[in-house]
XYZ file of C-alpha atoms in Angstrom:
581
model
C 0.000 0.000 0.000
C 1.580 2.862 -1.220
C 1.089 6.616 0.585
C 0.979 9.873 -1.451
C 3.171 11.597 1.295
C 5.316 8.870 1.380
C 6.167 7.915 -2.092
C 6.676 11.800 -2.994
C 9.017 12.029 -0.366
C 11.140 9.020 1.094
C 14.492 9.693 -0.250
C 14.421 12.643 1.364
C 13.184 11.730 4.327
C 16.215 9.257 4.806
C 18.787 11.991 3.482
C 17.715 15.539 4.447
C 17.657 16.840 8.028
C 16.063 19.765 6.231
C 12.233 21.241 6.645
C 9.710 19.402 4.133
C 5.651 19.396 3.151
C 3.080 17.988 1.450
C -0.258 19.992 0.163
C -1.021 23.716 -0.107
C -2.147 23.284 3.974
C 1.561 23.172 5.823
C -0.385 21.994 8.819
C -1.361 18.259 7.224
C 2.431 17.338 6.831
C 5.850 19.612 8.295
C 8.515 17.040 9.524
C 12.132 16.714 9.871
C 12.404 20.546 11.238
C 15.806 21.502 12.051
C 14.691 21.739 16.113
C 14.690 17.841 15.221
C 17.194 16.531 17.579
C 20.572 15.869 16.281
C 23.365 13.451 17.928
C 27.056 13.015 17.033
C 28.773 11.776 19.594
C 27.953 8.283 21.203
C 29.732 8.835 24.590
C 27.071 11.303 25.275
C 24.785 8.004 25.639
C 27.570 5.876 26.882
C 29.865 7.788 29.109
C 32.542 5.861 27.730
C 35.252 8.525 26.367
C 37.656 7.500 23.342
C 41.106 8.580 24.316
C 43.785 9.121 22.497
C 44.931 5.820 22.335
C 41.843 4.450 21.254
C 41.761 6.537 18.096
C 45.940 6.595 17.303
C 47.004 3.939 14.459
C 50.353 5.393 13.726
C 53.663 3.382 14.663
C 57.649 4.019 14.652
C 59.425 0.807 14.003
C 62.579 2.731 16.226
C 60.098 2.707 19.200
C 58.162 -0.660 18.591
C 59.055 -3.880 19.615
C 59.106 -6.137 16.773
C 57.672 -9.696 16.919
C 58.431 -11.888 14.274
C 56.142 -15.760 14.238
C 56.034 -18.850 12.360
C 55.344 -22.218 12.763
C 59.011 -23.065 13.349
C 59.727 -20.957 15.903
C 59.308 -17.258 17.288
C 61.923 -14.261 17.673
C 61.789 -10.551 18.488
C 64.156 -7.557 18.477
C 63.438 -6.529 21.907
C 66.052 -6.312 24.927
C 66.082 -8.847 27.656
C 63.767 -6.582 29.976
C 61.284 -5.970 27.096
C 59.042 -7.547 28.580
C 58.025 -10.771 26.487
C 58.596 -14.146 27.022
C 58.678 -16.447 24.298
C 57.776 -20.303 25.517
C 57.434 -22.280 22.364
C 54.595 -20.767 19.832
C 53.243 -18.606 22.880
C 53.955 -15.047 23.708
C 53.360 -13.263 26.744
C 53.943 -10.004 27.122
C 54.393 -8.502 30.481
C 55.542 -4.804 30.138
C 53.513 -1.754 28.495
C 54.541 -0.501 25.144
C 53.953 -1.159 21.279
C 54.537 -4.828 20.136
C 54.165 -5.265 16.355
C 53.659 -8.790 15.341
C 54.404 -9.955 11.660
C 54.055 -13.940 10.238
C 51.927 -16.849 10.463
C 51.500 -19.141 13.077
C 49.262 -21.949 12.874
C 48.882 -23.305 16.626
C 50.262 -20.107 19.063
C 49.202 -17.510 20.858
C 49.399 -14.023 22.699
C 48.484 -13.459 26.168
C 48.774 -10.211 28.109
C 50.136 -10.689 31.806
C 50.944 -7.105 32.513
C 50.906 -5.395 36.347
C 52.658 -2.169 35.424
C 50.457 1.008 34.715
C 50.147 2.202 30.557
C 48.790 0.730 27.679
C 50.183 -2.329 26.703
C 49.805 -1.962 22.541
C 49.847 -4.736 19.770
C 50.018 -3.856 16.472
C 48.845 -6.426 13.719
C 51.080 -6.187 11.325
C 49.729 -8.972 8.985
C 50.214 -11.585 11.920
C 48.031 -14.847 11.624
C 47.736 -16.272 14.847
C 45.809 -19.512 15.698
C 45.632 -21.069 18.974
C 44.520 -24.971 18.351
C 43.593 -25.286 22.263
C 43.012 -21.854 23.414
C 42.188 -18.146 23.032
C 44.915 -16.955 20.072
C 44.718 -13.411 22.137
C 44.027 -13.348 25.765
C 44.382 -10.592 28.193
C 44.688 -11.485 31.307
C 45.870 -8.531 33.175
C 46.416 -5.004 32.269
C 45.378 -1.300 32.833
C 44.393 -1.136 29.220
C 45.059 -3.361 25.615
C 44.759 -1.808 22.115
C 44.911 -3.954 19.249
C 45.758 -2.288 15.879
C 45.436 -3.559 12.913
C 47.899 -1.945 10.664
C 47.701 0.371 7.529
C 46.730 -2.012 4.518
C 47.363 -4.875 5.929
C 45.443 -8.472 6.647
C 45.167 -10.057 10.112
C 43.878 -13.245 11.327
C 42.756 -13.880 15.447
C 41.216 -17.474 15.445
C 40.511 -20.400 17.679
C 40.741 -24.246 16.949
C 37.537 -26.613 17.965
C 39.331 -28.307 20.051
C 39.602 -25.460 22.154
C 38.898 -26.524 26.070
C 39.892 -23.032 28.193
C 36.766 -21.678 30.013
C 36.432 -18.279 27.567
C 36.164 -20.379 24.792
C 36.984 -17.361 22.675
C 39.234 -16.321 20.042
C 39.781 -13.537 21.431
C 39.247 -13.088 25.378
C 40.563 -10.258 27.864
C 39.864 -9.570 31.071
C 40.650 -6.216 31.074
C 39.155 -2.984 29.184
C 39.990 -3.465 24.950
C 40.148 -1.581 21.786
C 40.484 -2.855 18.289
C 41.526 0.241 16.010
C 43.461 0.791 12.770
C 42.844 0.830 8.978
C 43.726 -2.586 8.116
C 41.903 -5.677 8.198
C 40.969 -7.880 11.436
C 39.315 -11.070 11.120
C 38.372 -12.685 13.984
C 37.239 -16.643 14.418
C 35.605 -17.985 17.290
C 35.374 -21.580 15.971
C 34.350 -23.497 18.568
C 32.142 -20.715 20.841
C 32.531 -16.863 20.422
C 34.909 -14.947 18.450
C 35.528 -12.293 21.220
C 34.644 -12.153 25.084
C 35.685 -8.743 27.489
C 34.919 -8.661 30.844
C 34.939 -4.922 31.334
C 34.510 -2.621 28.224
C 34.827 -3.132 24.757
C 35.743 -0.779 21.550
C 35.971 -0.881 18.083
C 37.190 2.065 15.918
C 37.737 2.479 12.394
C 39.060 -0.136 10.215
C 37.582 -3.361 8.538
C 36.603 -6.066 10.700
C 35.280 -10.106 9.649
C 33.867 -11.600 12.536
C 32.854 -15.533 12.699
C 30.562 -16.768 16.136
C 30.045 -20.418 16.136
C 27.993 -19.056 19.126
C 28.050 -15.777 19.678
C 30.117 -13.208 17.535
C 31.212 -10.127 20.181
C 30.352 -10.643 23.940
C 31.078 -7.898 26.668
C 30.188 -7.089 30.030
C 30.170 -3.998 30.583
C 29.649 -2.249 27.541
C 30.262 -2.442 23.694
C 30.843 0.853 21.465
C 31.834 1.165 17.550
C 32.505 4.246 15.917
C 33.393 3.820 12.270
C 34.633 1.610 10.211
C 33.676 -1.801 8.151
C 32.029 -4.733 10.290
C 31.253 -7.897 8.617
C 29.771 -10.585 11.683
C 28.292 -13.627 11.280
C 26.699 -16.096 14.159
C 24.950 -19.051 15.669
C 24.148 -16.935 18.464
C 24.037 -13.418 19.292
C 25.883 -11.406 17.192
C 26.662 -8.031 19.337
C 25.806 -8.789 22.689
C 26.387 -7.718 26.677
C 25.509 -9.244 29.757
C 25.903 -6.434 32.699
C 22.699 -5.238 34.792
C 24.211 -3.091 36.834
C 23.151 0.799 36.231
C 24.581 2.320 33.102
C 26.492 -0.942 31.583
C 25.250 -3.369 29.462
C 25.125 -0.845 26.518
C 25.626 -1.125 23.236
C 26.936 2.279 21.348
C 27.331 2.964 17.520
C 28.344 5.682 16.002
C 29.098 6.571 11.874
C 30.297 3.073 10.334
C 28.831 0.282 7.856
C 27.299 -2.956 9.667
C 26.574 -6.490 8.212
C 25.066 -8.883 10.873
C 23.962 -12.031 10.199
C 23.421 -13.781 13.131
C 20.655 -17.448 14.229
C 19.707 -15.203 17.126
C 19.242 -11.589 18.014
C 21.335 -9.710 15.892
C 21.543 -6.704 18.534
C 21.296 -7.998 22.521
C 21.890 -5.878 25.358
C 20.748 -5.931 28.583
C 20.892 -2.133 29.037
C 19.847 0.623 26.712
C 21.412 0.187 22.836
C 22.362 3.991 20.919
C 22.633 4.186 17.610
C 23.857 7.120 15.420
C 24.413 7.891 11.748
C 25.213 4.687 10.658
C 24.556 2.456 8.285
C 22.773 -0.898 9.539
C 21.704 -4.410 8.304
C 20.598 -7.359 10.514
C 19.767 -10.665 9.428
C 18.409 -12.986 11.966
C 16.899 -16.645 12.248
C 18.825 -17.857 8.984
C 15.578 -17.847 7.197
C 13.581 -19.762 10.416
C 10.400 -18.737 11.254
C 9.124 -18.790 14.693
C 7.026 -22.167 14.628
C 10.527 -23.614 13.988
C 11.284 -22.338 17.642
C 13.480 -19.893 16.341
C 13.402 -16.449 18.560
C 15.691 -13.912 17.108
C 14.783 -9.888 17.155
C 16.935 -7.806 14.984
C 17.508 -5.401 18.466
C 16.564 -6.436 21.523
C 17.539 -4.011 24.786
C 16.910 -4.654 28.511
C 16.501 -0.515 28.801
C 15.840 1.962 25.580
C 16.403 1.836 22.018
C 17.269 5.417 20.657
C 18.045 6.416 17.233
C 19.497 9.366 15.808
C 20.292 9.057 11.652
C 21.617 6.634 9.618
C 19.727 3.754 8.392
C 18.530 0.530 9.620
C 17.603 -2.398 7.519
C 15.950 -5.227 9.690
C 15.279 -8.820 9.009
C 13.932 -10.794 11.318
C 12.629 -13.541 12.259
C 10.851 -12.626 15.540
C 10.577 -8.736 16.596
C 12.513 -6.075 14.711
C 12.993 -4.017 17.614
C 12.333 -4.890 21.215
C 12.976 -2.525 24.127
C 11.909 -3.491 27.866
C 12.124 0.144 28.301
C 11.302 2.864 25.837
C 12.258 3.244 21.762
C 12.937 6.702 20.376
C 13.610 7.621 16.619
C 14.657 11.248 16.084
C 16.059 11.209 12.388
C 16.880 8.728 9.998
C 15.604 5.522 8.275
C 14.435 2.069 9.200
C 12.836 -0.046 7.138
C 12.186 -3.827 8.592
C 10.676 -6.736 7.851
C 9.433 -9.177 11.300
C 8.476 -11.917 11.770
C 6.459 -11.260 14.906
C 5.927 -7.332 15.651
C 7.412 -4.205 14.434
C 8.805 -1.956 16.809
C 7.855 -3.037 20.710
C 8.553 -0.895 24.140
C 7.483 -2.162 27.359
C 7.317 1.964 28.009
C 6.438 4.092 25.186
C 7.170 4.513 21.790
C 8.283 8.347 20.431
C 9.090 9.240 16.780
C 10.363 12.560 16.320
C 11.138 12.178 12.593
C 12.686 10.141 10.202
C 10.893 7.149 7.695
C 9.663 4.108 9.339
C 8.667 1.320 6.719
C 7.201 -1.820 8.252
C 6.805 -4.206 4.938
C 5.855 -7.024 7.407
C 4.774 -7.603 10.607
C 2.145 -9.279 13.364
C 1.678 -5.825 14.941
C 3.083 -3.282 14.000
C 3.703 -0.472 17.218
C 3.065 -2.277 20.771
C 3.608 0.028 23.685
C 2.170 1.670 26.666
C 2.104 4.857 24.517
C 2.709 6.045 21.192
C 3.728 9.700 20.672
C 4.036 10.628 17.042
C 5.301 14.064 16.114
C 7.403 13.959 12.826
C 8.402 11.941 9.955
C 6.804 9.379 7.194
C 5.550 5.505 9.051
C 4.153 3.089 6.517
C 3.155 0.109 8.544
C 1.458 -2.978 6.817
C 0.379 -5.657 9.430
C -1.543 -8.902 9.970
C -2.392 -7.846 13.414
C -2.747 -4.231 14.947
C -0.972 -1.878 13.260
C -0.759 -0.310 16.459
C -1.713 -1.289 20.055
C -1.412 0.749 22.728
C -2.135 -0.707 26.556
C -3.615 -4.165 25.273
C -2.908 -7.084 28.070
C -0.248 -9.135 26.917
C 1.860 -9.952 23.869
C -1.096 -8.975 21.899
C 0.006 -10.881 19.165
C 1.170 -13.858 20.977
C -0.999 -17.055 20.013
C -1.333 -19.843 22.552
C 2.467 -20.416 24.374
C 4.423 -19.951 21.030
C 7.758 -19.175 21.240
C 8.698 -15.462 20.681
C 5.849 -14.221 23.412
C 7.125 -11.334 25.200
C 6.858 -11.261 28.639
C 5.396 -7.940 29.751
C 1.649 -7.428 31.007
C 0.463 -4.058 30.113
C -2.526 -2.527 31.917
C -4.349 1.042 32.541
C -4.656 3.265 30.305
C -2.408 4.656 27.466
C -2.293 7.505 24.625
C -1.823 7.595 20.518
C -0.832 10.781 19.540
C -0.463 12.036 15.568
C 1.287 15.266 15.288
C 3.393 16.730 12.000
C 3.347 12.559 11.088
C 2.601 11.343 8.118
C 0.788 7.729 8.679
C -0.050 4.843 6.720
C -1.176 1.499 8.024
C -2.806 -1.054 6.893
C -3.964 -4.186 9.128
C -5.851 -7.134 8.823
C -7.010 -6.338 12.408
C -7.567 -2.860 14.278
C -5.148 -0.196 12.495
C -4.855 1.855 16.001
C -6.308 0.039 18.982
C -5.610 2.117 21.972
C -7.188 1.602 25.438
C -7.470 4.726 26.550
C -7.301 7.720 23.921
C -6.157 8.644 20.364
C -5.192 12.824 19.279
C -4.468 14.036 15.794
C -2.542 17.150 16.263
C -2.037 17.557 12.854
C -0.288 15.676 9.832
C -1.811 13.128 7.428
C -3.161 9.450 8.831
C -4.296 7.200 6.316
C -5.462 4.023 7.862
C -7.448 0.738 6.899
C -8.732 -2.054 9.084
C -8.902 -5.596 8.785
C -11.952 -7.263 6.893
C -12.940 -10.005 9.779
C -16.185 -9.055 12.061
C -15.220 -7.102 14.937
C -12.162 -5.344 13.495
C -11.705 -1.623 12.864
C -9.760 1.015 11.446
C -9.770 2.946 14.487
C -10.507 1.612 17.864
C -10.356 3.585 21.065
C -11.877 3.254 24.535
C -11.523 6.989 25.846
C -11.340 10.467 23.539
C -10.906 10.297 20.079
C -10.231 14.000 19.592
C -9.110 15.293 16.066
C -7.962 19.131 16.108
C -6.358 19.314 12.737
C -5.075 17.303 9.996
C -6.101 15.110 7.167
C -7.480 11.483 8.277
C -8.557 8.758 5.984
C -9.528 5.882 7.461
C -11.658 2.731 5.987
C -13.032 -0.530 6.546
C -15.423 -2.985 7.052
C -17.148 -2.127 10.200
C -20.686 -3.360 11.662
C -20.197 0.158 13.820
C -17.833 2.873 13.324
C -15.538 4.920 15.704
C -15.878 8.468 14.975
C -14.314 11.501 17.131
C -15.296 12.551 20.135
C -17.720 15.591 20.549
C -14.331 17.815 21.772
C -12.769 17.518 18.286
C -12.307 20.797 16.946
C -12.311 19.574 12.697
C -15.229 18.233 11.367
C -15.823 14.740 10.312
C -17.335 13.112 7.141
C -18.708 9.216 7.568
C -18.932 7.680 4.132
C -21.538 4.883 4.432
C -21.471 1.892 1.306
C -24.790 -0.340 1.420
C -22.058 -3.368 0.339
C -18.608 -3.559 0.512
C -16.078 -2.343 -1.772
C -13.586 -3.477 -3.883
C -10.335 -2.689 -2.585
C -9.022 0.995 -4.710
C -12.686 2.145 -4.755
C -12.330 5.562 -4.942
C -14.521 7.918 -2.531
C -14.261 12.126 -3.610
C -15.996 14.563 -2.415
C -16.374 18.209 -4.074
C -17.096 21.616 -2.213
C -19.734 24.327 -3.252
C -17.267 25.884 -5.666
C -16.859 22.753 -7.903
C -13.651 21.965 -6.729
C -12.220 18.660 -6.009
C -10.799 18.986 -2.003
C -10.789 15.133 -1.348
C -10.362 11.708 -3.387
C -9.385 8.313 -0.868
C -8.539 5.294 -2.039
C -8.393 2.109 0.300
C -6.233 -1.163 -1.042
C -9.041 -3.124 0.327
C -12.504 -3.933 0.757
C -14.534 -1.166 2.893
C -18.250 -0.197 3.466
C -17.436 2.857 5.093
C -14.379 5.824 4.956
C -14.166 8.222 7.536
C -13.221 11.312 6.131
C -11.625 14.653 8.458
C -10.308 17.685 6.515
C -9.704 21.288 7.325
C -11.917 21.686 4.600
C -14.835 20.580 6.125
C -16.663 23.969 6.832
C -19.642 24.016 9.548
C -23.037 24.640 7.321
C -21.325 24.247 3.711
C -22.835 22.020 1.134
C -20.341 19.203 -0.729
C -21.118 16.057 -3.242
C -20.219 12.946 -3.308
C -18.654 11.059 -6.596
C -17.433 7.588 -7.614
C -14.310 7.998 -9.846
C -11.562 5.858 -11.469
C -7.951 6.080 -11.092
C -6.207 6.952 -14.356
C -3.916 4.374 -16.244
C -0.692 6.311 -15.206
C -1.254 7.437 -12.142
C 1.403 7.173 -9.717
C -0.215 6.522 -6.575
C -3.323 3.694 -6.663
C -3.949 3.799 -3.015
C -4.214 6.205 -0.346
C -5.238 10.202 -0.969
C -4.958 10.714 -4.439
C -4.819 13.783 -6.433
C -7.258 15.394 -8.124
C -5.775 15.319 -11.845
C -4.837 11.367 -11.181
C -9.208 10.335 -11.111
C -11.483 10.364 -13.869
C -14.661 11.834 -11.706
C -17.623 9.521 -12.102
C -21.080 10.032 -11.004
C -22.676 11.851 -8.136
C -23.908 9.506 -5.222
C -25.345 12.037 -2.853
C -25.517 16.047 -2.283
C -24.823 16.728 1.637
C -24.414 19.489 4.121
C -21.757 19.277 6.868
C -22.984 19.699 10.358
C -20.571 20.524 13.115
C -18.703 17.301 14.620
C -20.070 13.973 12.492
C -21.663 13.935 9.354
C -23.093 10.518 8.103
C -23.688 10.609 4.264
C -25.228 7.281 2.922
């Protein structure tokens, strides 16, 4: 189901930060204002500063150690108190300074045993390292590690199956760690994870080929990425943290292009994950579905999921995003396609701007509240499209798999403001115990065709002050707003239902076409609210046809996109609700 307001203007929804409308009225669609917040800098969200160290990738061979391996044996240039001890294949290093490491080892490893304070540095420096029986890198004491990988080079970090240490990682520290450079780290965990911190994690800049036979990246404490190239795929979890304590278990990114493919959620952190100005794909389930047991959400935080730019393009096979605390989208673009819901919060859900595109989904918004007040949704759903304050996993059938466990009760709030809306459902498009606003904007919405369902379904005020709303289906009773609304109302009543792109338009006293709708399904009656709609005036009804090259089929279609057909009824609109039949 294609939207007018949509169509016209996705690109640059997803790559202006700039003002933008639809219509002669600039109240039925402003968004993306530049009072639109605007984040750059993750360890606003994180408290997690990158130093200097973090971010430097330059080396001096005169004040580097150099490390040279191979399978027959391992040598350095280092003095005697250097600080590394060579025992067969193995390395330890126990001093802080830079250590470049050059060659190919087949069945070694590195492991950091360092009690002094500084920064104990290993530069990758096309080094191959694998470890047969253990982590190939593993950090077991230190006041900080950085590994760089090294201008244009290639670098391999990898664990054997036969690995039988506790971490069962390729790479495994117990201390704080930063992978940085502009070379090329890959990293396999081949018999569990490919890397596990115990404290915080970093990744800057770079190009980085990750392999989980479990999970890909594990860290405690926290996990943040600023730029660079990441390539991960996983059995498990691809970027994942396990810390409840307040203000860990984050996961940060900031600028930088991410591939994950992972069998379960793509994104996992049990606090709150940030993302900004990047440019995202997840994959998860392998192409499962959930009656195959399979439960893997593109994100999935224990706290909020916030958004500010870039784009996010979600495959899932259970929930595309999942927050157990609140979701907020400020600017950019996510388009996602779920196998279970859309976007869920056990809080509330806030869009300040941006395009939202939910191709597939059970339901598509599930909250406690839903505050809309910029940017372009299109949400097509075989459930809700949204549900605000209904029970339980409102799409959650019998004890499947993939139920989230959150009861929701009281009362809640849908509010449209400088949005524009589509959704289409085969159930109720908004079903909100408690009320429903439209501020202003554009809301085009169509309800399922089953007895019982409707496009709009509300328990408390339905209040419209401004705006354009469309909504449609087939409904034994309809929800119209409350007497408080401040725009009039038309009710469009069909003695049978309608093929799906029937075309409803209505023309004022002057002849002039102010309204054609256009459902992409069946419908007996459209609910019609427009500025237009002038207490006492007198307007016509008309059938019409949607010409062969029209653009848009479905939604609010232009005027010189119908043929106009006949008249069905002459009508005068009263103040509030007019029924026209």
């Amino acid at each position: 189901m294609i939207l007018m307001c949509i169509s016209a203007l996705f690109l640059s929804a997803c790559n202006s930060g700039g003002a933008q409308s639809v219509g002669d009225n600039n109240d039925v669609v402003q968004t993306q204002s530049t009072t639109v917040l605007q984040e750059t800098d993750i360890t606003k969200f994180t408290n997690d500063q990158f130093d200097g160290a973090d971010l430097y990738e330059d080396w001096s061979k005169s004040k580097t150690t150099i490390i040279t391996i191979n399978d027959l044996g391992i040598s350095h240039d280092g003095t005697e108190d250097s600080g590394i001890k060579i025992e067969g294949k193995h390395i330890t290093i126990s001093k802080a300074g830079d250590f470049a490491i050059n060659g190919v080892c087949e069945d070694g490893s590195i492991t950091v045993d360092c009690d002094q304070p500084g920064i104990v540095r290993i530069i990758m420096d096309n080094c191959s390292m694998t470890n047969q029986s253990g982590s190939a890198l593993h950090i077991e004491k230190a006041e900080k590690v950085v590994v760089t990988a090294s201008f244009e080079t290639s670098n391999l970090l990898a664990d054997g199956t036969a690995t039988d240490d506790k971490a069962g990682a390729a790479v495994y520290s117990k201390e704080n760690l930063t992978f940085n450079g502009s070379g090329t780290m890959t990293i396999y965990g081949n018999r569990k994870d490919a890397v596990v911190c115990d404290k915080n994690l970093k990744f800057t800049s770079g190009t980085y080929n990750i392999n989980g036979k479990d999970n890909g990246v594990v860290a405690s404490q926290g996990i943040t990425l600023k730029n660079g190239c990441y390539n991960l795929q996983s059995n498990g979890a691809g970027f994942k943290t396990t810390s409840t304590n307040d203000a860990e278990g984050y996961i940060g990114i900031e600028t930088g292009s991410y591939s994950i493919t992972s069998g379960g959620n793509a994104l996992e952190a049990k606090g709150s994950i940030y993302y900004l100005n990047g440019s995202l794909a997840l994959t998860t389930g392998a192409g499962a579905t959930l009656s195959d047991g399979i439960v893997a959400k593109g994100l999935k935080a224990g706290g909020n999921f916030e958004m500010y730019g870039g784009s996010a393009q979600i495959q899932s096979v259970d929930d595309a995003v999942y927050a157990n605390g609140s979701v907020k989208i400020a600017t950019g673009c996510l388009n996602a396609s779920a196998g279970d819901d859309g976007i869920v919060a056990g809080e509330n859900i806030e869009i300040l701007g941006g395009s939202i595109v939910l191709s597939q989904c059970v339901e598509g918004f599930e909250s406690n509240g839903v505050s809309l007040t910029g940017g372009f949704i299109d949400i097509n759903a075989t459930s809700d499209g949204i549900n605000v304050c209904g029970g339980n996993d409102g799409s959650a059938k019998e004890e499947r798999v993939g139920i989230n466990d959150f009861e929701r009760s009281g009362e809640g709030e849908v509010t449209i403001s400088q949005t524009c809306i589509n959704i289409k459902s085969d159930a109720d498009a908004i079903d909100v115990v408690g009320s429903l606003t439209v501020e202003s904007g554009a809301a085009y919405i169509r309800g399922g065709q089953a007895e019982g369902n409707n496009s709009i379904d509300c328990s408390k005020d339905y209040i419209i002050t401004s705006g354009n709303v469309n909504a449609a289906g087939v409904e034994s009773e309809v929800i119209t707003p409350s007497d408080a609304s401040k725009q009039n109302t038309v009710v469009l009543e069909y003695s049978d239902v309608q093929n799906p792109g029937t075309v409803a338009c209505i023309k004022n006293s002057k002849d002039e076409l102010i309204a054609c709708f256009s459902p992409a399904s069946g419908f007996t009656k459209a609910v019609i609210s427009k500025p237009e709609f002038k207490d006492g005036e007198k307007y016509s009804w008309y059938t019409a046809t949607i010409k062969e090259d029209a653009v848009t089929k479905y939604g609010e279609i232009v005027s010189e996109d119908v043929n106009l057909g006949d008249k069905i009824a002459d009508f005068t609109v009263e103040k509030g609700v007019t029924i026209v039949k």
